[in-house]
PDB file of C-alpha atoms in Angstrom:
ATOM      1  CA  UNK A   1      25.879  84.571  24.170  1.00 68.00           C
ATOM      2  CA  UNK A   2      23.235  83.001  21.959  1.00 70.00           C
ATOM      3  CA  UNK A   3      19.713  84.344  21.705  1.00 73.00           C
ATOM      4  CA  UNK A   4      16.764  82.369  20.419  1.00 72.00           C
ATOM      5  CA  UNK A   5      14.026  84.559  19.012  1.00 85.00           C
ATOM      6  CA  UNK A   6      10.647  82.946  19.228  1.00 90.00           C
ATOM      7  CA  UNK A   7       7.038  83.851  18.825  1.00 92.00           C
ATOM      8  CA  UNK A   8       4.491  82.454  21.243  1.00 94.00           C
ATOM      9  CA  UNK A   9       0.874  82.065  20.140  1.00 94.00           C
ATOM     10  CA  UNK A  10      -0.362  82.794  23.680  1.00 95.00           C
ATOM     11  CA  UNK A  11       0.651  86.436  23.367  1.00 94.00           C
ATOM     12  CA  UNK A  12      -1.526  86.852  20.287  1.00 95.00           C
ATOM     13  CA  UNK A  13      -4.448  84.511  20.945  1.00 96.00           C
ATOM     14  CA  UNK A  14      -4.447  83.190  24.507  1.00 96.00           C
ATOM     15  CA  UNK A  15      -5.917  79.707  24.185  1.00 97.00           C
ATOM     16  CA  UNK A  16      -7.966  80.645  21.113  1.00 97.00           C
ATOM     17  CA  UNK A  17      -5.617  79.441  18.386  1.00 98.00           C
ATOM     18  CA  UNK A  18      -5.572  76.675  15.839  1.00 98.00           C
ATOM     19  CA  UNK A  19      -3.506  75.195  13.043  1.00 98.00           C
ATOM     20  CA  UNK A  20      -4.573  77.928  10.618  1.00 98.00           C
ATOM     21  CA  UNK A  21      -3.478  80.743  12.950  1.00 98.00           C
ATOM     22  CA  UNK A  22      -0.163  79.057  13.727  1.00 98.00           C
ATOM     23  CA  UNK A  23       0.646  78.594  10.047  1.00 98.00           C
ATOM     24  CA  UNK A  24      -0.449  82.151   9.226  1.00 98.00           C
ATOM     25  CA  UNK A  25       1.954  83.451  11.880  1.00 97.00           C
ATOM     26  CA  UNK A  26       4.773  81.296  10.513  1.00 97.00           C
ATOM     27  CA  UNK A  27       4.157  82.645   7.018  1.00 98.00           C
ATOM     28  CA  UNK A  28       4.198  86.190   8.363  1.00 96.00           C
ATOM     29  CA  UNK A  29       7.613  85.552   9.917  1.00 93.00           C
ATOM     30  CA  UNK A  30       8.878  85.174   6.388  1.00 96.00           C
ATOM     31  CA  UNK A  31       6.783  87.830   4.619  1.00 97.00           C
ATOM     32  CA  UNK A  32       7.471  90.519   7.249  1.00 97.00           C
ATOM     33  CA  UNK A  33      11.197  89.757   7.345  1.00 95.00           C
ATOM     34  CA  UNK A  34      11.183  88.526  10.959  1.00 94.00           C
ATOM     35  CA  UNK A  35      12.980  85.346   9.977  1.00 95.00           C
ATOM     36  CA  UNK A  36      15.735  87.452   8.393  1.00 94.00           C
ATOM     37  CA  UNK A  37      16.338  89.322  11.672  1.00 92.00           C
ATOM     38  CA  UNK A  38      16.595  86.157  13.749  1.00 91.00           C
ATOM     39  CA  UNK A  39      13.147  84.854  14.657  1.00 93.00           C
ATOM     40  CA  UNK A  40      13.265  81.110  14.268  1.00 95.00           C
ATOM     41  CA  UNK A  41      10.761  79.426  16.613  1.00 96.00           C
ATOM     42  CA  UNK A  42       6.999  79.287  16.287  1.00 97.00           C
ATOM     43  CA  UNK A  43       5.753  78.185  19.709  1.00 97.00           C
ATOM     44  CA  UNK A  44       2.435  76.451  20.275  1.00 98.00           C
ATOM     45  CA  UNK A  45       1.365  77.229  23.838  1.00 98.00           C
ATOM     46  CA  UNK A  46      -1.122  75.831  26.372  1.00 98.00           C
ATOM     47  CA  UNK A  47      -4.527  74.568  25.164  1.00 98.00           C
ATOM     48  CA  UNK A  48      -3.230  72.664  22.127  1.00 98.00           C
ATOM     49  CA  UNK A  49      -4.120  69.223  23.528  1.00 98.00           C
ATOM     50  CA  UNK A  50      -7.245  67.348  24.490  1.00 98.00           C
ATOM     51  CA  UNK A  51      -8.048  67.224  28.198  1.00 98.00           C
ATOM     52  CA  UNK A  52      -7.085  63.559  28.545  1.00 98.00           C
ATOM     53  CA  UNK A  53      -4.250  61.378  27.356  1.00 98.00           C
ATOM     54  CA  UNK A  54      -4.787  58.504  24.956  1.00 98.00           C
ATOM     55  CA  UNK A  55      -5.842  55.657  27.266  1.00 98.00           C
ATOM     56  CA  UNK A  56      -3.896  52.981  25.401  1.00 98.00           C
ATOM     57  CA  UNK A  57      -0.606  54.832  24.751  1.00 98.00           C
ATOM     58  CA  UNK A  58      -0.731  57.496  27.500  1.00 98.00           C
ATOM     59  CA  UNK A  59       0.382  60.020  24.888  1.00 98.00           C
ATOM     60  CA  UNK A  60      -0.899  63.569  24.824  1.00 98.00           C
ATOM     61  CA  UNK A  61      -3.340  64.103  21.958  1.00 98.00           C
ATOM     62  CA  UNK A  62      -3.576  67.279  19.878  1.00 98.00           C
ATOM     63  CA  UNK A  63      -7.080  68.775  19.897  1.00 98.00           C
ATOM     64  CA  UNK A  64      -8.545  67.453  16.620  1.00 98.00           C
ATOM     65  CA  UNK A  65     -10.665  70.579  16.153  1.00 98.00           C
ATOM     66  CA  UNK A  66      -7.709  72.932  16.527  1.00 98.00           C
ATOM     67  CA  UNK A  67      -5.166  70.670  14.836  1.00 98.00           C
ATOM     68  CA  UNK A  68      -6.977  68.359  12.392  1.00 98.00           C
ATOM     69  CA  UNK A  69      -3.588  67.351  10.939  1.00 98.00           C
ATOM     70  CA  UNK A  70      -1.969  67.012  14.353  1.00 98.00           C
ATOM     71  CA  UNK A  71       1.230  68.702  15.427  1.00 98.00           C
ATOM     72  CA  UNK A  72       3.116  66.328  13.135  1.00 98.00           C
ATOM     73  CA  UNK A  73       1.094  67.735  10.233  1.00 98.00           C
ATOM     74  CA  UNK A  74       1.881  71.352  11.138  1.00 98.00           C
ATOM     75  CA  UNK A  75       5.596  70.922  11.852  1.00 98.00           C
ATOM     76  CA  UNK A  76       6.687  70.097   8.267  1.00 98.00           C
ATOM     77  CA  UNK A  77       4.884  73.177   6.968  1.00 98.00           C
ATOM     78  CA  UNK A  78       6.743  75.352   9.472  1.00 98.00           C
ATOM     79  CA  UNK A  79      10.051  73.661   8.607  1.00 98.00           C
ATOM     80  CA  UNK A  80       9.411  74.293   4.913  1.00 98.00           C
ATOM     81  CA  UNK A  81       9.583  78.007   5.755  1.00 98.00           C
ATOM     82  CA  UNK A  82      12.994  77.524   7.377  1.00 97.00           C
ATOM     83  CA  UNK A  83      11.598  77.860  10.911  1.00 97.00           C
ATOM     84  CA  UNK A  84      11.440  75.594  13.957  1.00 97.00           C
ATOM     85  CA  UNK A  85       8.589  74.381  16.171  1.00 98.00           C
ATOM     86  CA  UNK A  86       8.175  74.801  19.907  1.00 97.00           C
ATOM     87  CA  UNK A  87       5.426  73.432  22.129  1.00 98.00           C
ATOM     88  CA  UNK A  88       4.259  74.020  25.674  1.00 98.00           C
ATOM     89  CA  UNK A  89       4.032  71.341  28.310  1.00 96.00           C
ATOM     90  CA  UNK A  90       3.833  71.573  32.064  1.00 96.00           C
ATOM     91  CA  UNK A  91       6.270  69.813  34.378  1.00 96.00           C
ATOM     92  CA  UNK A  92       3.473  69.135  36.889  1.00 97.00           C
ATOM     93  CA  UNK A  93       0.288  67.105  36.673  1.00 97.00           C
ATOM     94  CA  UNK A  94      -1.682  69.739  34.739  1.00 97.00           C
ATOM     95  CA  UNK A  95      -1.128  72.945  32.798  1.00 97.00           C
ATOM     96  CA  UNK A  96      -2.427  76.290  34.028  1.00 94.00           C
ATOM     97  CA  UNK A  97      -5.486  75.770  31.807  1.00 97.00           C
ATOM     98  CA  UNK A  98      -6.078  72.228  33.122  1.00 97.00           C
ATOM     99  CA  UNK A  99      -4.655  70.150  30.278  1.00 97.00           C
ATOM    100  CA  UNK A 100      -2.437  67.113  30.989  1.00 97.00           C
ATOM    101  CA  UNK A 101       0.976  67.803  32.455  1.00 98.00           C
ATOM    102  CA  UNK A 102       4.091  65.715  31.950  1.00 97.00           C
ATOM    103  CA  UNK A 103       4.801  64.636  35.542  1.00 98.00           C
ATOM    104  CA  UNK A 104       5.229  60.861  35.418  1.00 98.00           C
ATOM    105  CA  UNK A 105       5.032  60.877  31.610  1.00 98.00           C
ATOM    106  CA  UNK A 106       8.310  62.617  30.788  1.00 97.00           C
ATOM    107  CA  UNK A 107       9.755  59.812  28.633  1.00 98.00           C
ATOM    108  CA  UNK A 108       6.489  59.287  26.749  1.00 98.00           C
ATOM    109  CA  UNK A 109       6.112  63.013  26.107  1.00 98.00           C
ATOM    110  CA  UNK A 110       9.738  63.438  25.028  1.00 97.00           C
ATOM    111  CA  UNK A 111       9.389  60.572  22.547  1.00 98.00           C
ATOM    112  CA  UNK A 112       6.061  61.919  21.288  1.00 98.00           C
ATOM    113  CA  UNK A 113       7.326  65.458  20.773  1.00 98.00           C
ATOM    114  CA  UNK A 114      10.447  64.151  19.060  1.00 98.00           C
ATOM    115  CA  UNK A 115       8.320  62.000  16.737  1.00 98.00           C
ATOM    116  CA  UNK A 116       6.196  65.034  15.884  1.00 98.00           C
ATOM    117  CA  UNK A 117       9.301  67.061  15.017  1.00 97.00           C
ATOM    118  CA  UNK A 118       9.221  69.496  17.929  1.00 98.00           C
ATOM    119  CA  UNK A 119      12.497  71.366  18.458  1.00 96.00           C
ATOM    120  CA  UNK A 120      11.812  73.320  21.639  1.00 95.00           C
ATOM    121  CA  UNK A 121       9.878  72.761  24.863  1.00 95.00           C
ATOM    122  CA  UNK A 122       8.409  75.607  26.833  1.00 94.00           C
ATOM    123  CA  UNK A 123       7.915  74.394  30.402  1.00 89.00           C
TER     124      UNK A 123
END
């Protein structure tokens, strides 16, 4: 049996998180020895996106206030610590907090998350 140890920002911050808090948590994984005991995923939960998709590409858009460097800017910094990135998306039309869901956009979202370097989807 394989276990995947992951940290989820929702448990610490609810929807009140940003790039700085995510990276601080990732750094603490290393400094506190959590990485050494098996934690490997830093999960970005609901409320990371804007409330609408990009009208021309239909892609989800990271909130520019929370993630000024985008998810693709955060992921390499997490990888540099030897960790992996997870992200939340909803399989319906909207998340619990009212952000865009993936229903009807599964292929676009999968390609987007892959391009950003996301390793894990929380649905």
